[in-house]
């Protein structure tokens, strides 16, 4: 099972091997600590009674995940536009996901990964608008960092697309991987609508051009002046 699924079973936490530098304690290879009753190696060799102490890992406590939503850029016009678009359940937004005290998002870069982090609610390129509680994840901080490293490899800055692969799409995938997704539909609805229109436009252009449109232009005769040389107007 995945780490998130394993973390849900608090009563079946994995065993930990506890080691000690004391000469009267010897760790078992199965994760069970065996302590001698007299503290003497000689006593243990003579069959001294031993007690068994089992140490279990503490269950991972649920950690909150938040989605921070921004108006694109810093212009008042964009904030006003989003207020209008919000009435119909959409808008043009930047999104980032807060987990373990950092906010993670995605941006266009000429090279390398486009994944970056910042102080929660303080992305310098956009105006903070609101936060959405996404629930709780049971992934540990180490597991989250490993997940982000995998995402860094997949989300190259050069693959950024305003309509089909932007910060909101990254935030949606991260939330799904954390077990709390998807993000609210209104954060991506405008971009998704634009992507649909663009896809329809591309299909139409591919269908019409160059067969029809080229024929319309290429089939036209090249009109030349009937009179060569200067034209005199009487």
Coordinates of C-alpha atoms in Angstrom, one line a residue:
X1 CA 0.0 0.0 0.0
X2 CA 1.1 3.6 -0.4
X3 CA 2.5 5.6 2.5
X4 CA -0.8 7.5 2.7
X5 CA -2.8 4.4 3.0
X6 CA -0.5 2.8 5.5
X7 CA -0.7 5.9 7.7
X8 CA -4.4 5.5 8.0
X9 CA -3.9 2.2 10.0
X10 CA -2.8 3.7 13.3
X11 CA -3.1 0.4 15.1
X12 CA -0.7 -1.4 12.7
X13 CA 2.3 0.9 12.9
X14 CA 5.6 -0.6 11.8
X15 CA 8.1 -1.8 14.3
X16 CA 11.3 0.2 15.0
X17 CA 14.6 -1.2 15.9
X18 CA 15.9 0.6 19.0
X19 CA 19.7 0.4 19.4
X20 CA 21.7 1.1 22.5
X21 CA 25.4 1.5 23.4
X22 CA 24.8 -0.2 26.8
X23 CA 26.6 -3.6 27.0
X24 CA 23.6 -5.2 28.7
X25 CA 21.2 -4.6 25.8
X26 CA 21.3 -6.4 22.5
X27 CA 18.9 -5.5 19.6
X28 CA 17.1 -8.3 17.9
X29 CA 17.3 -8.4 14.1
X30 CA 13.5 -8.4 13.9
X31 CA 13.2 -5.0 15.6
X32 CA 12.6 -6.3 19.1
X33 CA 14.8 -5.1 21.9
X34 CA 16.0 -7.8 24.3
X35 CA 17.2 -6.7 27.8
X36 CA 19.1 -9.0 30.1
X37 CA 17.8 -9.3 33.7
X38 CA 21.1 -8.9 35.4
X39 CA 23.1 -6.7 33.0
X40 CA 25.9 -9.3 32.7
X41 CA 26.9 -11.1 29.5
X42 CA 27.9 -14.1 31.6
X43 CA 24.5 -14.2 33.3
X44 CA 22.8 -14.2 29.9
X45 CA 25.0 -17.1 28.8
X46 CA 24.0 -19.0 31.9
X47 CA 20.3 -18.8 30.9
X48 CA 19.3 -15.7 32.7
X49 CA 15.7 -14.7 32.0
X50 CA 15.2 -12.0 29.5
X51 CA 12.4 -9.5 29.0
X52 CA 11.1 -8.4 25.6
X53 CA 10.3 -4.7 24.9
X54 CA 8.6 -3.7 21.7
X55 CA 8.9 -0.2 20.4
X56 CA 6.3 0.9 17.8
X57 CA 6.5 3.9 15.5
X58 CA 4.1 6.7 16.5
X59 CA 1.3 7.1 13.9
X60 CA 1.6 10.0 11.4
X61 CA -0.7 12.8 12.6
X62 CA -2.9 14.4 9.9
X63 CA -1.4 17.6 8.5
X64 CA -3.5 20.3 7.0
X65 CA -3.3 21.2 3.3
X66 CA -4.4 24.6 2.0
X67 CA -4.9 26.0 -1.5
X68 CA -4.0 29.7 -1.8
X69 CA -5.6 31.5 -4.6
X70 CA -4.3 34.8 -6.1
X71 CA -5.5 37.3 -8.7
X72 CA -3.1 37.2 -11.6
X73 CA -0.5 40.0 -11.4
X74 CA -0.9 43.2 -9.4
X75 CA -3.3 45.2 -11.4
X76 CA -6.5 46.4 -9.9
X77 CA -8.2 45.6 -13.2
X78 CA -7.6 41.9 -12.8
X79 CA -9.0 41.9 -9.3
X80 CA -12.1 43.7 -10.5
X81 CA -12.5 41.3 -13.5
X82 CA -12.2 38.3 -11.2
X83 CA -14.9 39.8 -9.0
X84 CA -17.2 40.0 -12.0
X85 CA -16.2 36.5 -13.2
X86 CA -16.7 35.2 -9.7
X87 CA -20.4 35.8 -10.0
X88 CA -20.6 33.1 -12.7
X89 CA -18.2 30.8 -10.9
X90 CA -14.9 31.4 -12.7
X91 CA -11.9 33.7 -12.9
X92 CA -8.2 34.0 -13.9
X93 CA -6.2 32.8 -10.9
X94 CA -2.7 31.8 -9.7
X95 CA -2.7 28.9 -7.2
X96 CA -0.3 27.4 -4.7
X97 CA -0.5 24.5 -2.2
X98 CA 0.6 25.0 1.4
X99 CA 2.0 21.9 3.2
X100 CA 4.4 21.8 6.1
X101 CA 4.9 25.5 6.2
X102 CA 5.8 26.1 2.6
X103 CA 3.7 27.0 -0.4
X104 CA 4.4 25.2 -3.7
X105 CA 3.5 26.1 -7.2
X106 CA 4.6 26.1 -10.9
X107 CA 5.7 28.8 -13.3
X108 CA 7.3 29.2 -16.7
X109 CA 11.1 29.2 -16.8
X110 CA 13.5 29.0 -19.7
X111 CA 15.3 26.0 -18.3
X112 CA 15.1 23.6 -15.4
X113 CA 12.1 22.8 -13.2
X114 CA 9.2 25.2 -13.0
X115 CA 8.3 24.1 -9.5
X116 CA 9.0 26.7 -6.8
X117 CA 8.1 27.5 -3.2
X118 CA 7.4 30.6 -1.2
X119 CA 6.1 31.9 2.1
X120 CA 2.4 30.9 2.3
X121 CA 0.1 33.6 0.9
X122 CA 3.1 35.7 -0.2
X123 CA 3.7 34.9 -3.9
X124 CA 5.5 38.0 -5.0
X125 CA 4.1 38.0 -8.6
X126 CA 0.4 38.0 -7.7
X127 CA -2.1 39.5 -5.3
X128 CA -3.4 37.1 -2.6
X129 CA -7.2 36.6 -2.8
X130 CA -8.4 33.7 -0.6
X131 CA -7.5 30.4 0.9
X132 CA -9.4 27.0 0.6
X133 CA -9.0 24.2 3.1
X134 CA -8.3 21.0 1.2
X135 CA -8.4 18.7 4.2
X136 CA -5.6 16.7 5.7
X137 CA -2.8 14.4 4.5
X138 CA -1.1 11.6 6.4
X139 CA 2.1 11.8 4.4
X140 CA 5.1 12.7 6.5
X141 CA 7.3 15.7 5.7
X142 CA 10.0 13.4 4.2
X143 CA 7.4 11.7 2.0
X144 CA 6.1 15.1 0.8
X145 CA 9.6 16.2 -0.1
X146 CA 10.2 13.0 -2.0
X147 CA 6.9 13.6 -3.8
X148 CA 7.9 17.2 -4.7
X149 CA 11.2 16.0 -6.0
X150 CA 9.4 13.6 -8.4
X151 CA 7.1 16.5 -9.5
X152 CA 10.1 18.7 -10.1
X153 CA 11.4 16.2 -12.7
X154 CA 8.0 16.0 -14.5
X155 CA 7.1 19.7 -14.4
X156 CA 9.7 21.5 -16.5
X157 CA 9.5 25.2 -16.8
X158 CA 9.5 25.0 -20.6
X159 CA 6.4 22.8 -20.6
X160 CA 4.3 25.6 -19.1
X161 CA 1.1 26.4 -21.0
X162 CA -1.3 29.1 -20.0
X163 CA -4.4 27.0 -20.9
X164 CA -3.4 23.4 -20.4
X165 CA -0.4 23.2 -18.0
X166 CA -0.3 26.1 -15.6
X167 CA 0.0 26.6 -11.8
X168 CA -3.6 25.5 -11.2
X169 CA -3.0 22.2 -13.0
X170 CA 0.1 21.6 -10.9
X171 CA -1.7 22.5 -7.7
X172 CA -4.5 20.0 -8.7
X173 CA -2.0 17.2 -9.3
X174 CA -0.1 17.9 -6.0
X175 CA -3.4 17.9 -4.0
X176 CA -4.4 14.6 -5.6
X177 CA -1.0 13.1 -4.8
X178 CA -1.4 14.3 -1.2
X179 CA -4.8 12.5 -1.0
X180 CA -6.9 15.7 -0.7
X181 CA -7.6 16.7 -4.3
X182 CA -9.0 17.7 -6.7
X183 CA -8.9 21.5 -6.2
X184 CA -12.2 23.5 -6.7
X185 CA -13.3 23.5 -10.3
X186 CA -13.7 27.3 -10.4
X187 CA -10.0 27.8 -10.1
X188 CA -9.4 26.1 -13.5
X189 CA -12.7 26.5 -15.3
X190 CA -11.6 29.6 -17.2
X191 CA -8.4 28.0 -18.5
X192 CA -10.2 24.8 -19.3
X193 CA -12.8 26.7 -21.2
X194 CA -10.1 28.5 -23.1
X195 CA -8.3 25.2 -23.8
X196 CA -11.5 23.8 -25.2
X197 CA -12.1 26.8 -27.5
X198 CA -8.5 26.7 -28.6
X199 CA -8.7 22.9 -29.3
X200 CA -11.9 23.5 -31.4
X201 CA -10.1 26.3 -33.2
X202 CA -7.1 24.1 -33.9
X203 CA -9.3 21.4 -35.3
X204 CA -11.2 23.8 -37.5
X205 CA -8.0 25.3 -38.8
X206 CA -6.4 21.9 -39.4
X207 CA -9.6 20.9 -41.3
X208 CA -9.8 24.1 -43.4
X209 CA -6.2 25.0 -43.9
X210 CA -4.4 24.4 -46.2
X211 CA -7.0 22.6 -48.3
X212 CA -9.9 25.1 -48.4
X213 CA -8.3 28.3 -47.4
X214 CA -5.3 27.8 -49.6
X215 CA -7.5 26.9 -52.4
X216 CA -9.5 30.1 -51.9
X217 CA -6.3 32.2 -52.2
X218 CA -4.2 30.1 -54.5
X219 CA -7.0 29.7 -57.0
X220 CA -7.5 33.4 -57.5
X221 CA -6.1 34.7 -60.8
X222 CA -3.3 37.2 -60.6
X223 CA -4.9 40.4 -62.0
X224 CA -2.5 42.5 -64.0
X225 CA -3.1 46.0 -65.3
X226 CA -4.4 45.9 -68.9
X227 CA -2.4 49.0 -69.8
X228 CA 1.4 48.9 -69.5
X229 CA 3.4 51.9 -68.8
X230 CA 2.1 55.3 -67.5
X231 CA -1.6 56.0 -67.4
X232 CA -2.7 59.4 -68.2
X233 CA -6.0 60.7 -66.9
X234 CA -7.8 63.2 -69.2

